[in-house]
mmCIF file of C-alpha atoms in Angstrom:
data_model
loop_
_atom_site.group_PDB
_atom_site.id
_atom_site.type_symbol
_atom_site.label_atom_id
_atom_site.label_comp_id
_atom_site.label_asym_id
_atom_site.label_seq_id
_atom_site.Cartn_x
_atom_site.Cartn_y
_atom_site.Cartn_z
ATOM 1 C CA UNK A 11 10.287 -19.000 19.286
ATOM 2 C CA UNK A 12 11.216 -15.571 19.965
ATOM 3 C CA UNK A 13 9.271 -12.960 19.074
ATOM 4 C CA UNK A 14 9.805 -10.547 15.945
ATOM 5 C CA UNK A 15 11.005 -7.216 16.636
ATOM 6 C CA UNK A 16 9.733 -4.500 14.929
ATOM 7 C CA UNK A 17 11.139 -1.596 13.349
ATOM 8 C CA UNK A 18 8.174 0.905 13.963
ATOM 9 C CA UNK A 19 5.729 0.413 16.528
ATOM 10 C CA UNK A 20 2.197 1.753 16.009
ATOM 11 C CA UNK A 21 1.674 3.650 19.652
ATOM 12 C CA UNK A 22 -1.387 5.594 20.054
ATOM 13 C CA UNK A 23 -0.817 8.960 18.321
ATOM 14 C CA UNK A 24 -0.010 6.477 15.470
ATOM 15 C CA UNK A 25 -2.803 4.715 14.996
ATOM 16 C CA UNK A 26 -5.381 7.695 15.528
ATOM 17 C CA UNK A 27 -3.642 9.218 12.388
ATOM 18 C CA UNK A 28 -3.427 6.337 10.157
ATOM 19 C CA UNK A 29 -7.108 6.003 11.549
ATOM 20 C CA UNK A 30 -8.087 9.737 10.612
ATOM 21 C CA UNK A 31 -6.199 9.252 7.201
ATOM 22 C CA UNK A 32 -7.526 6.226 6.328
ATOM 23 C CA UNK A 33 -10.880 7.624 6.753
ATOM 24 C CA UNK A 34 -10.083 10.643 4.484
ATOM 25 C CA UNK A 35 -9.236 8.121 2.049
ATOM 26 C CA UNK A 36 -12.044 5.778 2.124
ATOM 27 C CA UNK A 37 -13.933 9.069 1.630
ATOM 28 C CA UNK A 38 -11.632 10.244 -1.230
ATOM 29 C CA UNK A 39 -11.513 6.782 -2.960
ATOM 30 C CA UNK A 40 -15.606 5.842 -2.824
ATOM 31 C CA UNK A 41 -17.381 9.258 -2.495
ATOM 32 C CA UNK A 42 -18.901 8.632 -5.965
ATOM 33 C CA UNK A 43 -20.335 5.884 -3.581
ATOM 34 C CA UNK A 44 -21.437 7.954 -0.568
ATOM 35 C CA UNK A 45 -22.681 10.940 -2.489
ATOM 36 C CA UNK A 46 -26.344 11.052 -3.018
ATOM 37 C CA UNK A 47 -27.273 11.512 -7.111
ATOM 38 C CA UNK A 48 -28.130 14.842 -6.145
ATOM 39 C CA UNK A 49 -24.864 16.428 -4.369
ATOM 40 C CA UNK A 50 -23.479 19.374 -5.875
ATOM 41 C CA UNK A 51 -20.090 17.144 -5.874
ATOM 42 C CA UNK A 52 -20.630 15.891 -9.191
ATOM 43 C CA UNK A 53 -20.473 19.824 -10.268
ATOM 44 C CA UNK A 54 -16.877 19.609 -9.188
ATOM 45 C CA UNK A 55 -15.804 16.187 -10.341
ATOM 46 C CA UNK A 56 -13.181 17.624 -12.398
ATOM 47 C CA UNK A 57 -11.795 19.723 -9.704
ATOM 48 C CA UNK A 58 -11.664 16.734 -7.169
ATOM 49 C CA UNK A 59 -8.496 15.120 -7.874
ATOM 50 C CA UNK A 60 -6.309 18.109 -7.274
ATOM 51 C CA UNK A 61 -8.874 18.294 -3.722
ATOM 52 C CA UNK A 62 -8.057 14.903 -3.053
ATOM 53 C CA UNK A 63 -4.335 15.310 -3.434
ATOM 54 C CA UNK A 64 -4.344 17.022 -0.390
ATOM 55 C CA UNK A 65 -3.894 13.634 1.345
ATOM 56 C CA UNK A 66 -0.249 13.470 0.683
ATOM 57 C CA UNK A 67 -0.417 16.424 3.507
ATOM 58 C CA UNK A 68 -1.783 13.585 6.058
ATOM 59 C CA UNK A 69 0.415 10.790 5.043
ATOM 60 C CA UNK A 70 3.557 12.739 5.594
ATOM 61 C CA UNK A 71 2.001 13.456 8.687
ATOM 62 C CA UNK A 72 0.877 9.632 9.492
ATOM 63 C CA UNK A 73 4.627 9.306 9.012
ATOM 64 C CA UNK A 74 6.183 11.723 11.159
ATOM 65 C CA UNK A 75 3.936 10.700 14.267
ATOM 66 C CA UNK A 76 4.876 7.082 13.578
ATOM 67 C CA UNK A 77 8.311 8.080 13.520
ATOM 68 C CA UNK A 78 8.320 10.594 16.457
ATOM 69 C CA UNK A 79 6.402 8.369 18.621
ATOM 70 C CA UNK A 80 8.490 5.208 17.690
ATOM 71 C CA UNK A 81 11.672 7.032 17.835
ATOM 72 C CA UNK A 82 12.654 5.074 14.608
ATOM 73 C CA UNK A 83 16.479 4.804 15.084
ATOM 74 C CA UNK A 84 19.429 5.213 12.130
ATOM 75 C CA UNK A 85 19.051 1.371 11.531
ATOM 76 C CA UNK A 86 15.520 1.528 11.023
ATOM 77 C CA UNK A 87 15.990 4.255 8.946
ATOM 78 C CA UNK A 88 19.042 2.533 6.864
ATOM 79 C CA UNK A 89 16.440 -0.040 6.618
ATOM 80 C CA UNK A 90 13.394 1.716 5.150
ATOM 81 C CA UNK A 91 15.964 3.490 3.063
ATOM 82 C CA UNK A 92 17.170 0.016 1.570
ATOM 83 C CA UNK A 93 13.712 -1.624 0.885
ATOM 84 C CA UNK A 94 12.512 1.683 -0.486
ATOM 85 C CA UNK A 95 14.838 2.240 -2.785
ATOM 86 C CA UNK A 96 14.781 -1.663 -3.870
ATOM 87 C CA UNK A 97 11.122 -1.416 -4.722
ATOM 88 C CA UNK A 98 11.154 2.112 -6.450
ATOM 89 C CA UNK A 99 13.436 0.377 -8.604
ATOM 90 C CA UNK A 100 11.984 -2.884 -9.115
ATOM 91 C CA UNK A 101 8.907 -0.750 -10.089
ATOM 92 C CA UNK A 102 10.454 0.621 -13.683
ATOM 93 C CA UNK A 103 10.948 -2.975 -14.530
ATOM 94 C CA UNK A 104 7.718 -4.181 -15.891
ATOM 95 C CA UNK A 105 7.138 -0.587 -16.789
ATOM 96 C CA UNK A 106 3.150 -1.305 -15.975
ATOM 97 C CA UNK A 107 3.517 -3.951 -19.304
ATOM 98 C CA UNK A 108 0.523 -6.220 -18.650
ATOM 99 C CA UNK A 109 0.354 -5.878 -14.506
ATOM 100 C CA UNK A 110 4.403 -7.085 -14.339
ATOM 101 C CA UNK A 111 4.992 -4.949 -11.211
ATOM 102 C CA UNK A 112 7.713 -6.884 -9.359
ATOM 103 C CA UNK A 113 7.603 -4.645 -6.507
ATOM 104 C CA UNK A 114 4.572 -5.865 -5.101
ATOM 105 C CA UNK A 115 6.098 -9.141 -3.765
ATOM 106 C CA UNK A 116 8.824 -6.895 -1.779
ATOM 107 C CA UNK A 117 6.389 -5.292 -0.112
ATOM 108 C CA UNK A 118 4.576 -8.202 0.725
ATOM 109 C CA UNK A 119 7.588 -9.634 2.473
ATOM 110 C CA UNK A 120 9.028 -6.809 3.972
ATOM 111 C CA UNK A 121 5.342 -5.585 5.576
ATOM 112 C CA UNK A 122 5.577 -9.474 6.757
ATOM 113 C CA UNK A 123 8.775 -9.649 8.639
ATOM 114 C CA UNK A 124 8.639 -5.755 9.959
ATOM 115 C CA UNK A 125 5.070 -4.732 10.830
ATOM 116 C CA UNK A 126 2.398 -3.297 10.026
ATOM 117 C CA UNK A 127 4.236 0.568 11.529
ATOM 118 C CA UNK A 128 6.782 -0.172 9.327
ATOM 119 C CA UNK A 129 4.678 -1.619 6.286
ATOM 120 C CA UNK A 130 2.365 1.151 6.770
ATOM 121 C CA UNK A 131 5.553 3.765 6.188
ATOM 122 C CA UNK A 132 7.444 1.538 4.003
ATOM 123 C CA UNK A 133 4.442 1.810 1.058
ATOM 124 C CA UNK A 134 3.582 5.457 1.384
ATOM 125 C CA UNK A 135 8.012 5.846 0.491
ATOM 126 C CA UNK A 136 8.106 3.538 -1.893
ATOM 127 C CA UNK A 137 5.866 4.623 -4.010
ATOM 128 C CA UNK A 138 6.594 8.139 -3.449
ATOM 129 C CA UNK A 139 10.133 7.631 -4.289
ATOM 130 C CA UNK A 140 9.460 5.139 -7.475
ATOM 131 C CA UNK A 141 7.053 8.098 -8.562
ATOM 132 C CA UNK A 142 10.093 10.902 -8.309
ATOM 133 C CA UNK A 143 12.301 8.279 -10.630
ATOM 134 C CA UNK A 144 9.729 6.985 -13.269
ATOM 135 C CA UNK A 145 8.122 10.988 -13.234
ATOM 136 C CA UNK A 146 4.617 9.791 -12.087
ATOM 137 C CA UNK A 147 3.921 12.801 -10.096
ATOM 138 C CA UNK A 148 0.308 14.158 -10.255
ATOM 139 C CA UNK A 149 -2.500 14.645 -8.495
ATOM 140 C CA UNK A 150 -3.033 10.386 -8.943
ATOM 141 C CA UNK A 151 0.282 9.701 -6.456
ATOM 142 C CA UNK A 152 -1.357 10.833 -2.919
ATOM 143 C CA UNK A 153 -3.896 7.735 -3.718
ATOM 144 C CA UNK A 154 -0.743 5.479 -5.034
ATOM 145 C CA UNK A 155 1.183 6.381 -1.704
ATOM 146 C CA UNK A 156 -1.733 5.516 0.515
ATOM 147 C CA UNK A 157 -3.050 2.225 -1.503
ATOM 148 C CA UNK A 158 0.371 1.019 -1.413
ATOM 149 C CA UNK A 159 0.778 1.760 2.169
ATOM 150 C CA UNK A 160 -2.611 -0.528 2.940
ATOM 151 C CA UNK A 161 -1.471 -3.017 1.139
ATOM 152 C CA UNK A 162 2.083 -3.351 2.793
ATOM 153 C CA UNK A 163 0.281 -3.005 6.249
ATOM 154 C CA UNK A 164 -2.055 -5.429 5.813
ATOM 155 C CA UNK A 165 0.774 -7.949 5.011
ATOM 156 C CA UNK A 166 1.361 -7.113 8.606
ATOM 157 C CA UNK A 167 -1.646 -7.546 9.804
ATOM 158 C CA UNK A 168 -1.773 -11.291 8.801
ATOM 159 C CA UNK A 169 -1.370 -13.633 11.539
ATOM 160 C CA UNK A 170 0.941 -16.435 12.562
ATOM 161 C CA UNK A 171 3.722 -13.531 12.935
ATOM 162 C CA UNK A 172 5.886 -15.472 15.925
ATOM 163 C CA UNK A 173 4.779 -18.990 14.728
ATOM 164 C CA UNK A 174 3.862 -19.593 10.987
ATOM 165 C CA UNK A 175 6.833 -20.681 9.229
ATOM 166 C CA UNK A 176 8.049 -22.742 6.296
ATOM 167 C CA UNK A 177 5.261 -23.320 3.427
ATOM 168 C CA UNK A 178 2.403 -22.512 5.104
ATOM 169 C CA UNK A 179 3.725 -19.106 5.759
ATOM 170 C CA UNK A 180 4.470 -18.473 1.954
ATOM 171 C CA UNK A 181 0.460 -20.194 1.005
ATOM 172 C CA UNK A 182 -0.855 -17.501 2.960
ATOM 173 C CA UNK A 183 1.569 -14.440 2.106
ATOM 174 C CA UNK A 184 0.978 -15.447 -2.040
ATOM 175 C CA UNK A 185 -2.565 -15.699 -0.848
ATOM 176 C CA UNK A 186 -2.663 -12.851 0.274
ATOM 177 C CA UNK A 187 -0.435 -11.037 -2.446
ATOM 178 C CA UNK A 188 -2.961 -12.304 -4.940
ATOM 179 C CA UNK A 189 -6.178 -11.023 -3.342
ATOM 180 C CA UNK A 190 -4.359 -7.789 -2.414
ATOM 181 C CA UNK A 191 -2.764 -7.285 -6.048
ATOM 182 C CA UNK A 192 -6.379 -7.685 -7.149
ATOM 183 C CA UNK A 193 -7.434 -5.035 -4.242
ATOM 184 C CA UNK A 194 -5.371 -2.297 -5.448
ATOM 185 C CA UNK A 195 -5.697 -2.313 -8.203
ATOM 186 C CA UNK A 196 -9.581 -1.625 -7.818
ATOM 187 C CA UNK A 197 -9.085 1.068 -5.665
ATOM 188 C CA UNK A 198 -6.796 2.665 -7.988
ATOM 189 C CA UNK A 199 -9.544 2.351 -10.946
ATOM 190 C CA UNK A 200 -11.963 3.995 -8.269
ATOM 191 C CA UNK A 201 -9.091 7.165 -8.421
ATOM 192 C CA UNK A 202 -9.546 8.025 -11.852
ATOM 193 C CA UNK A 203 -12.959 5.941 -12.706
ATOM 194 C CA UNK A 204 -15.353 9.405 -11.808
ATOM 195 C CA UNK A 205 -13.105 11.177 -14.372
ATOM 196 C CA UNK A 206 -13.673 10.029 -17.341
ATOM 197 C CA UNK A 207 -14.487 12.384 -20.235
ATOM 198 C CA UNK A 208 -17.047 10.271 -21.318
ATOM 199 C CA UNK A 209 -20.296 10.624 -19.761
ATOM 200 C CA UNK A 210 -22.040 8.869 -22.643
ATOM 201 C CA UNK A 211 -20.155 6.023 -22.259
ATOM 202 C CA UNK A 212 -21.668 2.764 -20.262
ATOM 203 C CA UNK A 213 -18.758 2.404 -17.806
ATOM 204 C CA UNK A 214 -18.617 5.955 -17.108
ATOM 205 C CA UNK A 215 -19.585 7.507 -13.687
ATOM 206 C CA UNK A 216 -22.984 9.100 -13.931
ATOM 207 C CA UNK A 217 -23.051 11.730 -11.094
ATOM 208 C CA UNK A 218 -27.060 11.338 -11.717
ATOM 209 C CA UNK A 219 -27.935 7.715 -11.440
ATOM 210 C CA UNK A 220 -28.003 5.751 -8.156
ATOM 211 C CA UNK A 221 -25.612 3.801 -6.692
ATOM 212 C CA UNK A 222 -26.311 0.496 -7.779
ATOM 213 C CA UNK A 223 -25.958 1.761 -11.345
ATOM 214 C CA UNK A 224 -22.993 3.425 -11.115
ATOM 215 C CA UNK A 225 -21.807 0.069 -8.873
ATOM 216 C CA UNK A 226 -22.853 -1.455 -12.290
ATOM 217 C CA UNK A 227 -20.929 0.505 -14.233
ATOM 218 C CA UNK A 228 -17.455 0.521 -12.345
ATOM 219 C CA UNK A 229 -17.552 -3.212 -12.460
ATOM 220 C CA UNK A 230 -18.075 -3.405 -15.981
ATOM 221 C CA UNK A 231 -14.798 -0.680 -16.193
ATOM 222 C CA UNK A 232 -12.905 -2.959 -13.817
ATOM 223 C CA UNK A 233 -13.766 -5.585 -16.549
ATOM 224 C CA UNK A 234 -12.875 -3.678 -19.808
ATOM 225 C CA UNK A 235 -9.811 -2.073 -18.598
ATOM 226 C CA UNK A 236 -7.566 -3.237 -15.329
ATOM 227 C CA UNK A 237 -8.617 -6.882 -15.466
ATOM 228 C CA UNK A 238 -5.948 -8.103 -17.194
ATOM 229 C CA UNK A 239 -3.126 -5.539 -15.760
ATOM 230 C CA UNK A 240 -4.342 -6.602 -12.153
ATOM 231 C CA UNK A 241 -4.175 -10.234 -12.894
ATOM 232 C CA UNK A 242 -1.183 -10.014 -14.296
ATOM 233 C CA UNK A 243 0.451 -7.905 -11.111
ATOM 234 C CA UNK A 244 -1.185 -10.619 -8.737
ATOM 235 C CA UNK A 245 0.182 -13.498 -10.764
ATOM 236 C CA UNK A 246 3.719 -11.998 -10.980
ATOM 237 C CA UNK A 247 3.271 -11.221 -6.863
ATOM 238 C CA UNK A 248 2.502 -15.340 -6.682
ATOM 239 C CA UNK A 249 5.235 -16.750 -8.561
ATOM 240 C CA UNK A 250 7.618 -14.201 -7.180
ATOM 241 C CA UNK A 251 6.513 -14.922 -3.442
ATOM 242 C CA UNK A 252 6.680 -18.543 -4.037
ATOM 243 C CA UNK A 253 10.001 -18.750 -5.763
ATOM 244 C CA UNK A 254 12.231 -15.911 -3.525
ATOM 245 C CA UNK A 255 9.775 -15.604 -0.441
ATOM 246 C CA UNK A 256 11.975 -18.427 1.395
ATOM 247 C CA UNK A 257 15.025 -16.540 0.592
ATOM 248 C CA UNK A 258 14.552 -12.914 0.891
ATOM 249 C CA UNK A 259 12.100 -13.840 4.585
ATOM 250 C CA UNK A 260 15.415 -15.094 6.211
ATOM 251 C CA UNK A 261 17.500 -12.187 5.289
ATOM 252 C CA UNK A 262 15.080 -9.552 6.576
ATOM 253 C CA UNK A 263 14.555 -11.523 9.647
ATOM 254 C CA UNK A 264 18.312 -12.305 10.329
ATOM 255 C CA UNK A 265 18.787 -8.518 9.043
ATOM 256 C CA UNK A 266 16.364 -7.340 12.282
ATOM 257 C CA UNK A 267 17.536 -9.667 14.718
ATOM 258 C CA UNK A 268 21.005 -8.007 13.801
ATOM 259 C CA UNK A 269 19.340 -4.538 14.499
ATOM 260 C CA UNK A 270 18.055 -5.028 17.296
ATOM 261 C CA UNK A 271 15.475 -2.153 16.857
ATOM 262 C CA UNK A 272 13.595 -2.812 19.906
ATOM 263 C CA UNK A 273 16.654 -3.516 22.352
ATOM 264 C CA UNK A 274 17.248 0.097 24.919
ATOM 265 C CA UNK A 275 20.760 1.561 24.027
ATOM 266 C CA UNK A 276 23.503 1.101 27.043
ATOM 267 C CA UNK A 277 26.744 2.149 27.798
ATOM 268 C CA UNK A 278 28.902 0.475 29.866
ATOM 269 C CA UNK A 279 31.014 2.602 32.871
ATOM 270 C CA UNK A 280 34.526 2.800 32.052
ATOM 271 C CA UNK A 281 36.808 0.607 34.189
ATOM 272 C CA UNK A 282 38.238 1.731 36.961
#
């Protein structure tokens, strides 16, 4: 079987920024985790999303090295253009009504078939773009952009890319739609979780207690608030994976093979 192209290659420069970003993230999703109960931080919870939006900074620049260092061609581009603006529309759809966020399921696919370079950039636009048209901008869509982008690179990630085919394939990509539905929207409750206006409150995040209490507490706000959204957006990812996956796999793949992203550019001498 020949092997998939890809659209965006992670090269070095690449990965060491989605590296350094992903770290800045980790740090700017779970600090209510790694700071001790007495950090000043706390002091400044309120201030910390606005902080925190200073990520978008490093994902634009996590996508220009990936594109600079790839040299991500007009097709490519056409490309990201076409699945980006699918899933910023597919977004409005379920409006957020009970988890239905079609969207998901694209980006499943399309991080699939084009790689985790291209997943990784694919997310970040996406939601970035679906933002602009449903006016979600705020100081939440830097942590939107780079969720989103984990979760379409991670459907790149999976293995089996050159061999796994038919229904096993789609088991494992609803598989892993489900679990990863489920994933973000955690780490989106972990976003907005340590500012709540309700410090009274037993699901609130106490910049005083200790970690397993406030670990406590955030599961019991996963519980009360997202559980039903998130199983709702993993369920939709499922039967949408299941039901179009077959479909919408072949087109992307017969889409790059068409492409040809990874073959040199040639020109032929003129006759003589």
């Amino acid at each position: 079987m020949t092997p998939q192209a890809r659209a965006v290659r992670l090269g070095p420069r690449s990965v060491t920024a989605l590296t350094l970003v992903s770290a800045v993230g980790v740090a700017a999703f779970g600090w209510p985790f790694l700071a001790p109960p007495d950090s000043r931080i706390g002091a400044h919870a309120q201030d910390a999303p606005w902080l925190f939006s200073a990520l978008l900074v490093l994902l634009v620049a996590v996508v220009a090295a990936t594109i600079s260092e790839s040299g991500l061609g007009p097709k490519a581009v056409a490309m990201l253009g076409v699945l980006a603006a699918t899933g910023a529309a597919l977004r409005p759809i379920g409006a957020g009504t009970a988890g239905l966020e079609p969207m998901f399921f694209l980006m499943v696919l399309s991080g699939r078939v084009l790689g985790p370079g291209f997943g990784f950039v694919l997310g970040g636009v996406t939601m970035f773009a679906s933002s602009l048209l449903t006016g979600g901008v705020g100081p939440w869509m830097p942590f939107q952009m780079l969720a989103m982008g984990w979760f379409t690179m991670g459907a790149g990630l999976l293995p089996g890319q050159d061999r796994l085919r038919g229904r096993a394939e789609l088991l494992m990509l609803a598989v892993y739609g489900f679990l990863a539905a489920f994933a973000y929207g955690t780490i989106m409750n972990l976003a907005g979780w340590p500012f709540m206006s309700a410090p009274a409150s037993n699901v609130a995040f106490d910049p005083e207690a200790a970690v397993p209490a406030n670990l406590a507490r955030f599961v019991a706000y996963c519980l009360a608030t997202s559980l039903g959204w998130d199983l709702g957006r993993a369920l939709v990812t499922v039967v949408l994976t299941l039901a179009l996956g077959p479909v919408i796999l072949r087109a992307l793949r017969r889409a790059t093979r068409r492409a040809a992203f990874e073959s040199p550019v040639t020109f032929d001498a003129p006759a003589g």
